[in-house]
Coordinates of C-alpha atoms in Angstrom, one line a residue:
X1 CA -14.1 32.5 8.8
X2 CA -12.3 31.8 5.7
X3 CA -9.6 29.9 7.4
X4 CA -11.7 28.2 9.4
X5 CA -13.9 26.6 6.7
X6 CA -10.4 26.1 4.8
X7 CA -9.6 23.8 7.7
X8 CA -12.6 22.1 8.0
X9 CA -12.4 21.7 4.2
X10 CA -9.0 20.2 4.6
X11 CA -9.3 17.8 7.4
X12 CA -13.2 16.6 5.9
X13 CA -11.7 15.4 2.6
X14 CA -8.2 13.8 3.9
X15 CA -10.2 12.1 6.7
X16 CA -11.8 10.2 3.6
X17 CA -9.0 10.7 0.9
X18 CA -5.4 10.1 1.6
X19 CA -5.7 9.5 5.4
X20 CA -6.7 5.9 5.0
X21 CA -5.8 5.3 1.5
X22 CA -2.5 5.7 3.0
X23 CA -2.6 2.9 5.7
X24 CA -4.4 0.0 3.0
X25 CA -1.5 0.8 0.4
X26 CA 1.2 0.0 2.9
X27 CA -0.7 -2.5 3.8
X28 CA -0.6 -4.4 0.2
X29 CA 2.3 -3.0 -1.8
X30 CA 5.3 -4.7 0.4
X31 CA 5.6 -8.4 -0.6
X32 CA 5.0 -10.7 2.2
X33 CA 9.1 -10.9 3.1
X34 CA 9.5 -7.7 4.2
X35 CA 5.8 -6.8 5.0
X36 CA 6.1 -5.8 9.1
X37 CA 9.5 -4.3 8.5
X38 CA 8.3 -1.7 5.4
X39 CA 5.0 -1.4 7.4
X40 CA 7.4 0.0 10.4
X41 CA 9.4 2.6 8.3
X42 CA 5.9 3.4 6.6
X43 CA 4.3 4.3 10.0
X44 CA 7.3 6.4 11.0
X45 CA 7.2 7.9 7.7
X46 CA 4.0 9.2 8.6
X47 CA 4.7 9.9 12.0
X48 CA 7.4 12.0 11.4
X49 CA 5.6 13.6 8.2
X50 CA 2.8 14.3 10.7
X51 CA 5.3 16.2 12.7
X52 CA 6.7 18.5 10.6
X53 CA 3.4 20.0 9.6
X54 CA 2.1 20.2 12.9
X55 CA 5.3 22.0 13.6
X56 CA 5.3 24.2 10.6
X57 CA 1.8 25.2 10.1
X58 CA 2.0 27.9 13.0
X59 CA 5.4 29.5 11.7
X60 CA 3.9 29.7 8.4
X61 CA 0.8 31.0 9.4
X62 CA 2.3 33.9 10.8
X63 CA 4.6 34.5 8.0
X64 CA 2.8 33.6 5.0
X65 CA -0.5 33.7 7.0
X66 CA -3.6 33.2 4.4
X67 CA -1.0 31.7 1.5
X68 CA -0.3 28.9 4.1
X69 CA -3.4 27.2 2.5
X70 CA -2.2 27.7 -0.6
X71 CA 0.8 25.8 0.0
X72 CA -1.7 22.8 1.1
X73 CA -3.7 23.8 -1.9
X74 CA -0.4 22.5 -3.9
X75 CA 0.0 19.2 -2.5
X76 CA -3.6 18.4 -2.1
X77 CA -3.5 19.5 -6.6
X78 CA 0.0 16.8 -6.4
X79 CA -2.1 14.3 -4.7
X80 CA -4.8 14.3 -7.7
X81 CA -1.9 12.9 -10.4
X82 CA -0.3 11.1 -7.4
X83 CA -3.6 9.3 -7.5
X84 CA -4.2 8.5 -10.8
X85 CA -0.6 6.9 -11.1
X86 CA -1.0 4.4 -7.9
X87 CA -2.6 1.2 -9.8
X88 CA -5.5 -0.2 -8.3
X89 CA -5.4 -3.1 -6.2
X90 CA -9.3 -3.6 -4.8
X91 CA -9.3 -7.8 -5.7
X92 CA -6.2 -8.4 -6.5
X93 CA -4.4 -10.9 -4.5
X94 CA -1.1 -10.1 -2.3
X95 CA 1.2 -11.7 -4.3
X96 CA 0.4 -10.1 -7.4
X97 CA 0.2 -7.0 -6.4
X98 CA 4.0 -6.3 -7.3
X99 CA 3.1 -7.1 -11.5
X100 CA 0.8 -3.9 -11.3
X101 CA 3.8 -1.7 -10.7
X102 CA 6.0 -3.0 -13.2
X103 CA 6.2 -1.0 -16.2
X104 CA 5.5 2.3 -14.0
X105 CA 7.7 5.4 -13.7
X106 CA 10.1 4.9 -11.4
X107 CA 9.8 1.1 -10.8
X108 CA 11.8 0.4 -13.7
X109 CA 10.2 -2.9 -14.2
X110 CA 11.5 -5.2 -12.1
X111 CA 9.7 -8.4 -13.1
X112 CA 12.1 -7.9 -16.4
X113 CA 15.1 -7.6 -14.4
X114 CA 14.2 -10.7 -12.4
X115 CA 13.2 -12.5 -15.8
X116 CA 16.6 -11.5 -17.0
X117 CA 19.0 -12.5 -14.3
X118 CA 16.8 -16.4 -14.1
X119 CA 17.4 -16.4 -17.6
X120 CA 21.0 -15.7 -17.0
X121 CA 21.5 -18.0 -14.5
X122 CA 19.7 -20.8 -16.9

């Protein structure tokens, strides 16, 4: 029973969590240029992502059997700070979507490096 209500547990709370948070974010991050083609390699990210559990969970159910939900324990525990670091985007408009990553880890600021190489081109 206990894996049981683990999975319902699981798939209740990523049907309203991560599984469409997922879809809008692609859907707004990419600028406008490359929109359909980043929207393609997001979906078969997913797809393939989607895979590979669905492919794994039985093998590690019967090794690791119960500690299998641990492991999804972990990434749902990564998915909390992964959440607090994605920036907001409810009313903001397409195109400035990109200025709310800037100055994140791992973006490296990229509206400076644009600023810079107008500037050097001035």
């Amino acid at each position: 029973w206990v894996i049981t209500a683990s999975t319902f547990f699981f798939v209740f709370n990523f049907a309203y969590g991560f599984g469409p948070i997922v879809w809008v974010y692609c859907s707004e991050i990419f600028p406008l240029r490359y929109r359909a083609r980043c929207i393609g390699v997001s979906t078969m990210a997913n797809w393939v992502g989607n895979f590979i559990i669905a492919q794994f969970t039985p093998m590690l159910l019967d090794s690791i059997q119960f500690g299998t939900f641990y492991v999804f324990g972990v990434f749902c525990f990564f998915s909390i700070f992964l959440s607090a670091w994605l920036p907001e985007t409810k009313g903001v408009p397409l195109e400035l979507v990109q200025e709310l990553f800037d100055g994140k880890a791992g973006f490296g600021g990229i509206a400076e490096k644009k600023a810079r190489k107008t500037v050097g081109e001035a």
